[in-house]
Amino acid sequence: MKLTPTLAAATLAATIGIQAQAQDNWTMTTTWPSSLELIEIDRHFVDIANKLTAGDLTIEFYDGGTLVPAGEVFGAVESGTIQAGADWPGYWAGRDPAFSPLSTTASLFNAVDYVNWISGWGGDELYNEIYGNFGMVYLPYGVTNNESGFRSREPIRNLEDLKGKRLRLSGLEQGRLLEKLGGNQVSMAGGEIYQALERGVIDGAEFSTPNVDWSGGFQQVTEYWATPGWHQSASVFGVMINKGAWDALSPETQEKLQIAADATMLWSLANTEKRATEAYEKFDEAVEINRYDDETLEKVQEMANEVIETTACESANSAKVYLSMVEYLEDYAKWRDASAPFNLGRTPNGPDIEKLRNCVN
């Protein structure tokens, strides 16, 4: 069939329209199944992003496990199979140890420290440097305060009670710290913890904040809770974006996604603290809660510092991230300590900054 000029123009317009539609629609998934409350942070970001970018970009969101297994989200974004994937950076520490401090710290940063560091002390640049090595742009958009601690079928009231225990625990430094304390790290996905506790495969487990742990049903298979969660004093979540997909966006659309990430970050902190408070009251009625004393926590801090210094010096990228974090703590301490107790948390007696500088240099 010979195309008339009018028909040819219409065909071309339709083709361009189809191409534009393909470019303007992203597929995004997450590492979290729908049963875990952490997925609400991802959904909140997508909701705001779609409202802000209406007409320019639509993100179609899929619950964790519906497109690819949780452990394959990183690779799917890196390869461009999907445009975006929500994560907790620590899951990728096997690819680069620097992902560990980008996700959490042992007895170091609280949630406000992460927000300060990311937004005001250059942390955002380090996220994009590390993820950029894998062809991705990263937008941190979620933060939670310290995690619950271990949930177990036998009480853990002190460090002695950790010895010999097989405990589900995420994190490179966290695992090494647990080993120094006499415990044994067991790695498994969040969705596997309930059954492992129920069957006695593990003696206890940590996962997230009280509200997330409650949504996971851990109160049904444990009787004791050891708090505070010194292993993860805060956690960061965000979205990995394939750099090719990001670069195809207009600067205006990129800015809107950044605004959506910033708004979600603030919402995540307030929402999870409120939800954690509500869940704490439920746990208080369902299990026995034991808190480590201050002397014990000081000992954990000392051991955590040793682990951080040793682990950071094994990787140039990890040392660079930790140095930036400790420099922030040293800088912010001037004002934070002067304004105590009307400030934003504590200034931890953290790792030796000179040791970290020597590792970077």
Short mmCIF file of N, CA and C in Angstrom, two decimals, residues 178-347:
data_model
loop_
_atom_site.label_atom_id
_atom_site.label_comp_id
_atom_site.label_asym_id
_atom_site.label_seq_id
_atom_site.Cartn_x
_atom_site.Cartn_y
_atom_site.Cartn_z
N LEU A 178 28.97 -9.63 65.94
CA LEU A 178 28.29 -10.73 66.64
C LEU A 178 29.27 -11.87 66.92
N GLU A 179 30.14 -12.17 65.97
CA GLU A 179 31.12 -13.23 66.17
C GLU A 179 32.08 -12.89 67.31
N LYS A 180 32.48 -11.61 67.42
CA LYS A 180 33.34 -11.18 68.53
C LYS A 180 32.63 -11.36 69.87
N LEU A 181 31.31 -11.28 69.83
CA LEU A 181 30.52 -11.44 71.05
C LEU A 181 30.16 -12.90 71.33
N GLY A 182 30.60 -13.80 70.44
CA GLY A 182 30.39 -15.23 70.67
C GLY A 182 29.20 -15.84 69.97
N GLY A 183 28.46 -15.03 69.21
CA GLY A 183 27.31 -15.55 68.48
C GLY A 183 27.66 -15.97 67.07
N ASN A 184 26.70 -16.53 66.36
CA ASN A 184 26.91 -16.99 64.98
C ASN A 184 25.89 -16.35 64.06
N GLN A 185 26.37 -15.66 63.03
CA GLN A 185 25.47 -14.99 62.08
C GLN A 185 24.88 -15.98 61.11
N VAL A 186 23.57 -15.87 60.90
CA VAL A 186 22.87 -16.63 59.88
C VAL A 186 22.21 -15.62 58.95
N SER A 187 22.48 -15.74 57.66
CA SER A 187 21.91 -14.80 56.69
C SER A 187 20.70 -15.43 56.01
N MET A 188 19.64 -14.66 55.92
CA MET A 188 18.46 -15.11 55.19
C MET A 188 17.57 -13.91 54.90
N ALA A 189 16.75 -14.04 53.87
CA ALA A 189 15.84 -12.97 53.49
C ALA A 189 14.78 -12.77 54.56
N GLY A 190 14.24 -11.54 54.61
CA GLY A 190 13.23 -11.22 55.62
C GLY A 190 12.03 -12.14 55.57
N GLY A 191 11.64 -12.53 54.38
CA GLY A 191 10.46 -13.38 54.24
C GLY A 191 10.66 -14.80 54.74
N GLU A 192 11.91 -15.18 55.05
CA GLU A 192 12.19 -16.54 55.51
C GLU A 192 12.32 -16.64 57.03
N ILE A 193 12.35 -15.48 57.71
CA ILE A 193 12.65 -15.48 59.14
C ILE A 193 11.58 -16.18 59.97
N TYR A 194 10.33 -15.91 59.67
CA TYR A 194 9.22 -16.46 60.48
C TYR A 194 9.32 -17.98 60.56
N GLN A 195 9.44 -18.62 59.40
CA GLN A 195 9.46 -20.08 59.40
C GLN A 195 10.72 -20.61 60.07
N ALA A 196 11.85 -19.91 59.90
CA ALA A 196 13.09 -20.36 60.52
C ALA A 196 12.98 -20.31 62.04
N LEU A 197 12.34 -19.27 62.57
CA LEU A 197 12.10 -19.18 64.01
C LEU A 197 11.12 -20.26 64.46
N GLU A 198 10.08 -20.43 63.68
CA GLU A 198 9.03 -21.39 64.04
C GLU A 198 9.59 -22.81 64.11
N ARG A 199 10.49 -23.15 63.17
CA ARG A 199 11.03 -24.51 63.10
C ARG A 199 12.26 -24.68 63.99
N GLY A 200 12.73 -23.60 64.59
CA GLY A 200 13.91 -23.71 65.43
C GLY A 200 15.21 -23.82 64.66
N VAL A 201 15.19 -23.44 63.39
CA VAL A 201 16.41 -23.45 62.58
C VAL A 201 17.40 -22.43 63.12
N ILE A 202 16.89 -21.33 63.66
CA ILE A 202 17.72 -20.30 64.28
C ILE A 202 17.21 -20.07 65.70
N ASP A 203 18.10 -19.54 66.56
CA ASP A 203 17.73 -19.29 67.95
C ASP A 203 17.05 -17.94 68.13
N GLY A 204 17.28 -17.04 67.21
CA GLY A 204 16.68 -15.71 67.28
C GLY A 204 16.96 -14.95 66.01
N ALA A 205 16.38 -13.76 65.94
CA ALA A 205 16.55 -12.98 64.71
C ALA A 205 16.29 -11.51 64.97
N GLU A 206 16.96 -10.69 64.18
CA GLU A 206 16.63 -9.28 64.10
C GLU A 206 16.08 -9.06 62.69
N PHE A 207 15.27 -8.04 62.53
CA PHE A 207 14.88 -7.68 61.17
C PHE A 207 14.75 -6.18 61.02
N SER A 208 13.81 -5.55 61.72
CA SER A 208 13.62 -4.12 61.47
C SER A 208 13.04 -3.45 62.71
N THR A 209 12.31 -2.36 62.50
CA THR A 209 11.69 -1.62 63.59
C THR A 209 10.50 -2.40 64.15
N PRO A 210 10.01 -2.06 65.34
CA PRO A 210 8.92 -2.83 65.95
C PRO A 210 7.70 -3.00 65.05
N ASN A 211 7.32 -1.95 64.35
CA ASN A 211 6.13 -2.05 63.50
C ASN A 211 6.33 -3.04 62.35
N VAL A 212 7.52 -3.04 61.76
CA VAL A 212 7.80 -3.97 60.68
C VAL A 212 7.87 -5.39 61.22
N ASP A 213 8.51 -5.56 62.38
CA ASP A 213 8.58 -6.89 62.99
C ASP A 213 7.19 -7.42 63.34
N TRP A 214 6.34 -6.53 63.79
CA TRP A 214 4.96 -6.97 64.11
C TRP A 214 4.23 -7.41 62.85
N SER A 215 4.44 -6.66 61.76
CA SER A 215 3.80 -7.05 60.50
C SER A 215 4.32 -8.39 60.00
N GLY A 216 5.56 -8.74 60.41
CA GLY A 216 6.12 -10.03 60.04
C GLY A 216 5.65 -11.17 60.92
N GLY A 217 4.89 -10.85 61.97
CA GLY A 217 4.33 -11.88 62.83
C GLY A 217 5.31 -12.52 63.79
N PHE A 218 6.44 -11.86 64.08
CA PHE A 218 7.46 -12.47 64.93
C PHE A 218 7.00 -12.68 66.36
N GLN A 219 6.00 -11.93 66.79
CA GLN A 219 5.47 -12.11 68.14
C GLN A 219 4.77 -13.46 68.29
N GLN A 220 4.47 -14.09 67.18
CA GLN A 220 3.80 -15.40 67.22
C GLN A 220 4.78 -16.55 67.44
N VAL A 221 6.06 -16.31 67.15
CA VAL A 221 7.04 -17.41 67.20
C VAL A 221 8.22 -17.09 68.13
N THR A 222 8.14 -16.01 68.90
CA THR A 222 9.17 -15.69 69.89
C THR A 222 8.49 -15.25 71.19
N GLU A 223 9.22 -15.38 72.28
CA GLU A 223 8.70 -14.97 73.57
C GLU A 223 9.50 -13.84 74.20
N TYR A 224 10.69 -13.55 73.63
CA TYR A 224 11.58 -12.56 74.25
C TYR A 224 12.10 -11.57 73.21
N TRP A 225 12.41 -10.37 73.70
CA TRP A 225 12.93 -9.30 72.85
C TRP A 225 14.05 -8.60 73.60
N ALA A 226 15.27 -8.61 73.01
CA ALA A 226 16.44 -7.95 73.58
C ALA A 226 16.65 -6.62 72.86
N THR A 227 16.60 -5.53 73.60
CA THR A 227 16.70 -4.21 73.00
C THR A 227 17.73 -3.38 73.78
N PRO A 228 18.33 -2.31 73.21
CA PRO A 228 18.09 -1.75 71.88
C PRO A 228 18.88 -2.48 70.79
N GLY A 229 18.54 -2.14 69.55
CA GLY A 229 19.20 -2.76 68.40
C GLY A 229 20.54 -2.11 68.11
N TRP A 230 21.55 -2.46 68.89
CA TRP A 230 22.88 -1.86 68.72
C TRP A 230 23.51 -2.22 67.38
N HIS A 231 23.05 -3.31 66.79
CA HIS A 231 23.63 -3.78 65.53
C HIS A 231 23.30 -2.84 64.37
N GLN A 232 22.13 -2.20 64.42
CA GLN A 232 21.73 -1.25 63.38
C GLN A 232 21.10 -0.04 64.05
N SER A 233 21.93 0.99 64.25
CA SER A 233 21.45 2.17 64.96
C SER A 233 20.54 3.04 64.11
N ALA A 234 20.45 2.76 62.83
CA ALA A 234 19.51 3.41 61.90
C ALA A 234 19.63 2.68 60.57
N SER A 235 18.68 2.89 59.69
CA SER A 235 18.74 2.26 58.36
C SER A 235 18.26 3.23 57.29
N VAL A 236 18.84 3.08 56.10
CA VAL A 236 18.48 3.91 54.94
C VAL A 236 17.94 3.01 53.84
N PHE A 237 16.94 3.52 53.14
CA PHE A 237 16.33 2.82 52.01
C PHE A 237 16.23 3.80 50.84
N GLY A 238 16.12 3.27 49.64
CA GLY A 238 16.04 4.18 48.51
C GLY A 238 15.74 3.43 47.23
N VAL A 239 15.97 4.11 46.11
CA VAL A 239 15.67 3.52 44.81
C VAL A 239 16.89 3.57 43.90
N MET A 240 17.23 2.42 43.35
CA MET A 240 18.26 2.31 42.33
C MET A 240 17.61 2.60 40.98
N ILE A 241 18.24 3.46 40.18
CA ILE A 241 17.70 3.82 38.88
C ILE A 241 18.76 3.56 37.81
N ASN A 242 18.41 2.82 36.80
CA ASN A 242 19.33 2.58 35.69
C ASN A 242 19.75 3.92 35.09
N LYS A 243 21.05 4.16 34.94
CA LYS A 243 21.53 5.47 34.53
C LYS A 243 21.04 5.85 33.14
N GLY A 244 20.91 4.87 32.26
CA GLY A 244 20.39 5.18 30.93
C GLY A 244 18.97 5.71 31.00
N ALA A 245 18.15 5.08 31.86
CA ALA A 245 16.77 5.54 32.03
C ALA A 245 16.74 6.93 32.67
N TRP A 246 17.62 7.15 33.65
CA TRP A 246 17.69 8.46 34.31
C TRP A 246 18.11 9.55 33.32
N ASP A 247 19.14 9.27 32.54
CA ASP A 247 19.66 10.27 31.60
C ASP A 247 18.64 10.62 30.51
N ALA A 248 17.71 9.71 30.24
CA ALA A 248 16.69 9.97 29.23
C ALA A 248 15.62 10.94 29.71
N LEU A 249 15.57 11.19 31.01
CA LEU A 249 14.58 12.11 31.57
C LEU A 249 15.03 13.55 31.39
N SER A 250 14.08 14.44 31.35
CA SER A 250 14.41 15.87 31.31
C SER A 250 14.93 16.29 32.68
N PRO A 251 15.71 17.35 32.76
CA PRO A 251 16.18 17.84 34.07
C PRO A 251 15.01 18.16 35.01
N GLU A 252 13.91 18.63 34.45
CA GLU A 252 12.74 18.96 35.27
C GLU A 252 12.15 17.71 35.91
N THR A 253 12.07 16.62 35.13
CA THR A 253 11.54 15.37 35.67
C THR A 253 12.49 14.78 36.70
N GLN A 254 13.78 14.87 36.46
CA GLN A 254 14.76 14.40 37.43
C GLN A 254 14.61 15.16 38.75
N GLU A 255 14.40 16.46 38.66
CA GLU A 255 14.23 17.27 39.87
C GLU A 255 12.97 16.87 40.63
N LYS A 256 11.92 16.55 39.90
CA LYS A 256 10.68 16.14 40.54
C LYS A 256 10.86 14.82 41.30
N LEU A 257 11.64 13.91 40.73
CA LEU A 257 11.90 12.65 41.42
C LEU A 257 12.72 12.89 42.69
N GLN A 258 13.66 13.83 42.62
CA GLN A 258 14.44 14.18 43.81
C GLN A 258 13.54 14.78 44.89
N ILE A 259 12.60 15.63 44.48
CA ILE A 259 11.66 16.22 45.43
C ILE A 259 10.80 15.12 46.07
N ALA A 260 10.37 14.17 45.26
CA ALA A 260 9.57 13.04 45.80
C ALA A 260 10.38 12.23 46.80
N ALA A 261 11.67 12.05 46.52
CA ALA A 261 12.54 11.30 47.44
C ALA A 261 12.71 12.06 48.75
N ASP A 262 12.94 13.36 48.68
CA ASP A 262 13.13 14.17 49.89
C ASP A 262 11.85 14.15 50.75
N ALA A 263 10.71 14.27 50.10
CA ALA A 263 9.44 14.28 50.83
C ALA A 263 9.19 12.93 51.50
N THR A 264 9.52 11.86 50.80
CA THR A 264 9.33 10.52 51.36
C THR A 264 10.27 10.28 52.53
N MET A 265 11.48 10.83 52.46
CA MET A 265 12.43 10.68 53.56
C MET A 265 11.86 11.23 54.86
N LEU A 266 11.32 12.45 54.80
CA LEU A 266 10.74 13.06 56.00
C LEU A 266 9.55 12.25 56.49
N TRP A 267 8.68 11.86 55.56
CA TRP A 267 7.50 11.08 55.93
C TRP A 267 7.90 9.76 56.56
N SER A 268 8.91 9.10 56.02
CA SER A 268 9.30 7.78 56.52
C SER A 268 9.75 7.85 57.97
N LEU A 269 10.49 8.90 58.33
CA LEU A 269 10.98 9.02 59.70
C LEU A 269 9.83 9.20 60.68
N ALA A 270 8.96 10.15 60.40
CA ALA A 270 7.85 10.41 61.31
C ALA A 270 6.87 9.24 61.35
N ASN A 271 6.57 8.68 60.20
CA ASN A 271 5.59 7.59 60.14
C ASN A 271 6.08 6.34 60.86
N THR A 272 7.35 5.97 60.62
CA THR A 272 7.84 4.75 61.25
C THR A 272 8.02 4.92 62.76
N GLU A 273 8.37 6.13 63.21
CA GLU A 273 8.48 6.35 64.66
C GLU A 273 7.10 6.25 65.33
N LYS A 274 6.09 6.76 64.65
CA LYS A 274 4.73 6.65 65.18
C LYS A 274 4.28 5.19 65.19
N ARG A 275 4.51 4.50 64.09
CA ARG A 275 4.09 3.11 63.98
C ARG A 275 4.90 2.22 64.94
N ALA A 276 6.20 2.56 65.12
CA ALA A 276 7.03 1.78 66.04
C ALA A 276 6.54 1.92 67.47
N THR A 277 6.11 3.12 67.83
CA THR A 277 5.57 3.36 69.16
C THR A 277 4.32 2.53 69.40
N GLU A 278 3.44 2.50 68.42
CA GLU A 278 2.22 1.70 68.53
C GLU A 278 2.53 0.21 68.65
N ALA A 279 3.52 -0.24 67.84
CA ALA A 279 3.87 -1.66 67.86
C ALA A 279 4.57 -2.04 69.16
N TYR A 280 5.35 -1.12 69.73
CA TYR A 280 6.02 -1.40 71.00
C TYR A 280 5.00 -1.76 72.07
N GLU A 281 3.91 -1.02 72.10
CA GLU A 281 2.87 -1.28 73.10
C GLU A 281 2.28 -2.68 72.91
N LYS A 282 2.13 -3.10 71.66
CA LYS A 282 1.62 -4.44 71.40
C LYS A 282 2.62 -5.51 71.85
N PHE A 283 3.89 -5.30 71.50
CA PHE A 283 4.92 -6.26 71.90
C PHE A 283 5.04 -6.35 73.41
N ASP A 284 4.85 -5.22 74.08
CA ASP A 284 4.98 -5.18 75.53
C ASP A 284 3.97 -6.11 76.21
N GLU A 285 2.86 -6.33 75.56
CA GLU A 285 1.84 -7.23 76.08
C GLU A 285 2.06 -8.67 75.63
N ALA A 286 2.81 -8.84 74.52
CA ALA A 286 2.94 -10.17 73.93
C ALA A 286 4.21 -10.91 74.32
N VAL A 287 5.30 -10.18 74.63
CA VAL A 287 6.58 -10.82 74.92
C VAL A 287 7.25 -10.15 76.11
N GLU A 288 8.33 -10.76 76.58
CA GLU A 288 9.14 -10.16 77.65
C GLU A 288 10.23 -9.31 77.02
N ILE A 289 10.31 -8.04 77.39
CA ILE A 289 11.29 -7.12 76.81
C ILE A 289 12.44 -6.91 77.79
N ASN A 290 13.66 -7.13 77.32
CA ASN A 290 14.86 -6.94 78.15
C ASN A 290 15.78 -5.93 77.47
N ARG A 291 16.23 -4.92 78.24
CA ARG A 291 17.11 -3.89 77.70
C ARG A 291 18.52 -4.06 78.29
N TYR A 292 19.53 -4.03 77.40
CA TYR A 292 20.91 -4.08 77.87
C TYR A 292 21.19 -2.85 78.74
N ASP A 293 22.01 -3.00 79.78
CA ASP A 293 22.34 -1.85 80.61
C ASP A 293 23.38 -0.97 79.90
N ASP A 294 23.58 0.23 80.41
CA ASP A 294 24.46 1.21 79.76
C ASP A 294 25.91 0.73 79.70
N GLU A 295 26.36 0.03 80.73
CA GLU A 295 27.73 -0.48 80.72
C GLU A 295 27.93 -1.47 79.58
N THR A 296 26.93 -2.31 79.36
CA THR A 296 26.99 -3.28 78.25
C THR A 296 27.05 -2.56 76.91
N LEU A 297 26.23 -1.53 76.76
CA LEU A 297 26.20 -0.80 75.50
C LEU A 297 27.51 -0.06 75.25
N GLU A 298 28.18 0.39 76.29
CA GLU A 298 29.49 1.02 76.12
C GLU A 298 30.52 0.01 75.62
N LYS A 299 30.44 -1.21 76.14
CA LYS A 299 31.34 -2.27 75.68
C LYS A 299 31.08 -2.60 74.22
N VAL A 300 29.80 -2.67 73.85
CA VAL A 300 29.44 -2.94 72.45
C VAL A 300 29.98 -1.83 71.55
N GLN A 301 29.89 -0.58 72.01
CA GLN A 301 30.39 0.54 71.22
C GLN A 301 31.88 0.39 70.95
N GLU A 302 32.66 0.03 71.97
CA GLU A 302 34.09 -0.14 71.81
C GLU A 302 34.40 -1.24 70.79
N MET A 303 33.67 -2.35 70.89
CA MET A 303 33.90 -3.46 69.98
C MET A 303 33.44 -3.12 68.57
N ALA A 304 32.34 -2.36 68.47
CA ALA A 304 31.85 -1.93 67.16
C ALA A 304 32.88 -1.04 66.47
N ASN A 305 33.50 -0.14 67.23
CA ASN A 305 34.53 0.73 66.66
C ASN A 305 35.68 -0.09 66.08
N GLU A 306 36.10 -1.12 66.81
CA GLU A 306 37.19 -1.97 66.34
C GLU A 306 36.83 -2.67 65.04
N VAL A 307 35.61 -3.17 64.97
CA VAL A 307 35.15 -3.86 63.77
C VAL A 307 35.07 -2.89 62.59
N ILE A 308 34.53 -1.70 62.84
CA ILE A 308 34.40 -0.71 61.77
C ILE A 308 35.77 -0.32 61.23
N GLU A 309 36.72 -0.06 62.11
CA GLU A 309 38.07 0.35 61.69
C GLU A 309 38.73 -0.76 60.87
N THR A 310 38.61 -1.99 61.33
CA THR A 310 39.22 -3.11 60.61
C THR A 310 38.56 -3.34 59.26
N THR A 311 37.24 -3.36 59.24
CA THR A 311 36.50 -3.63 58.00
C THR A 311 36.69 -2.50 56.99
N ALA A 312 36.65 -1.27 57.45
CA ALA A 312 36.80 -0.13 56.54
C ALA A 312 38.15 -0.16 55.85
N CYS A 313 39.19 -0.55 56.57
CA CYS A 313 40.53 -0.54 56.00
C CYS A 313 40.78 -1.68 55.02
N GLU A 314 39.80 -2.55 54.85
CA GLU A 314 39.92 -3.63 53.86
C GLU A 314 39.41 -3.19 52.49
N SER A 315 38.77 -2.02 52.43
CA SER A 315 38.18 -1.55 51.19
C SER A 315 38.30 -0.04 51.10
N ALA A 316 38.89 0.45 50.00
CA ALA A 316 39.07 1.89 49.83
C ALA A 316 37.73 2.62 49.82
N ASN A 317 36.74 2.04 49.16
CA ASN A 317 35.43 2.69 49.10
C ASN A 317 34.76 2.73 50.47
N SER A 318 34.86 1.62 51.21
CA SER A 318 34.27 1.57 52.53
C SER A 318 34.95 2.57 53.46
N ALA A 319 36.27 2.64 53.39
CA ALA A 319 37.01 3.60 54.21
C ALA A 319 36.61 5.03 53.87
N LYS A 320 36.40 5.30 52.60
CA LYS A 320 36.01 6.64 52.17
C LYS A 320 34.65 7.03 52.74
N VAL A 321 33.70 6.09 52.72
CA VAL A 321 32.37 6.36 53.25
C VAL A 321 32.43 6.56 54.77
N TYR A 322 33.09 5.65 55.46
CA TYR A 322 33.17 5.77 56.92
C TYR A 322 33.90 7.04 57.34
N LEU A 323 34.96 7.42 56.62
CA LEU A 323 35.67 8.64 56.97
C LEU A 323 34.75 9.84 56.85
N SER A 324 33.96 9.89 55.78
CA SER A 324 33.02 10.99 55.60
C SER A 324 32.01 11.03 56.75
N MET A 325 31.55 9.87 57.18
CA MET A 325 30.56 9.79 58.25
C MET A 325 31.16 10.26 59.58
N VAL A 326 32.38 9.82 59.89
CA VAL A 326 33.00 10.19 61.16
C VAL A 326 33.41 11.66 61.15
N GLU A 327 33.81 12.18 59.99
CA GLU A 327 34.10 13.61 59.88
C GLU A 327 32.84 14.43 60.14
N TYR A 328 31.71 13.94 59.64
CA TYR A 328 30.44 14.61 59.93
C TYR A 328 30.18 14.61 61.44
N LEU A 329 30.35 13.45 62.09
CA LEU A 329 30.10 13.36 63.54
C LEU A 329 30.99 14.34 64.31
N GLU A 330 32.25 14.42 63.91
CA GLU A 330 33.19 15.32 64.58
C GLU A 330 32.80 16.78 64.36
N ASP A 331 32.38 17.10 63.16
CA ASP A 331 31.99 18.47 62.84
C ASP A 331 30.69 18.86 63.56
N TYR A 332 29.69 17.99 63.46
CA TYR A 332 28.37 18.29 64.03
C TYR A 332 28.41 18.30 65.56
N ALA A 333 29.37 17.56 66.14
CA ALA A 333 29.46 17.48 67.60
C ALA A 333 29.64 18.85 68.24
N LYS A 334 30.29 19.76 67.53
CA LYS A 334 30.53 21.10 68.08
C LYS A 334 29.21 21.75 68.49
N TRP A 335 28.23 21.68 67.61
CA TRP A 335 26.93 22.29 67.88
C TRP A 335 26.02 21.34 68.65
N ARG A 336 26.05 20.08 68.31
CA ARG A 336 25.15 19.13 68.98
C ARG A 336 25.43 19.08 70.48
N ASP A 337 26.70 18.99 70.85
CA ASP A 337 27.04 18.91 72.26
C ASP A 337 26.78 20.23 72.99
N ALA A 338 27.00 21.34 72.29
CA ALA A 338 26.76 22.64 72.91
C ALA A 338 25.28 22.86 73.19
N SER A 339 24.42 22.24 72.38
CA SER A 339 22.98 22.44 72.52
C SER A 339 22.30 21.34 73.33
N ALA A 340 23.08 20.38 73.82
CA ALA A 340 22.50 19.29 74.62
C ALA A 340 21.84 19.86 75.89
N PRO A 341 20.71 19.30 76.33
CA PRO A 341 20.05 18.12 75.78
C PRO A 341 19.02 18.44 74.70
N PHE A 342 18.95 19.69 74.27
CA PHE A 342 17.94 20.07 73.28
C PHE A 342 18.54 19.96 71.88
N ASN A 343 18.90 18.74 71.52
CA ASN A 343 19.60 18.53 70.27
C ASN A 343 18.99 17.35 69.51
N LEU A 344 19.73 16.83 68.57
CA LEU A 344 19.23 15.73 67.74
C LEU A 344 20.06 14.48 68.00
N GLY A 345 19.86 13.89 69.17
CA GLY A 345 20.52 12.64 69.49
C GLY A 345 21.86 12.81 70.16
N ARG A 346 22.60 11.71 70.23
CA ARG A 346 23.88 11.70 70.93
C ARG A 346 25.04 11.81 69.96
N THR A 347 26.19 12.24 70.45
CA THR A 347 27.43 12.15 69.68
C THR A 347 28.16 10.90 70.16
#
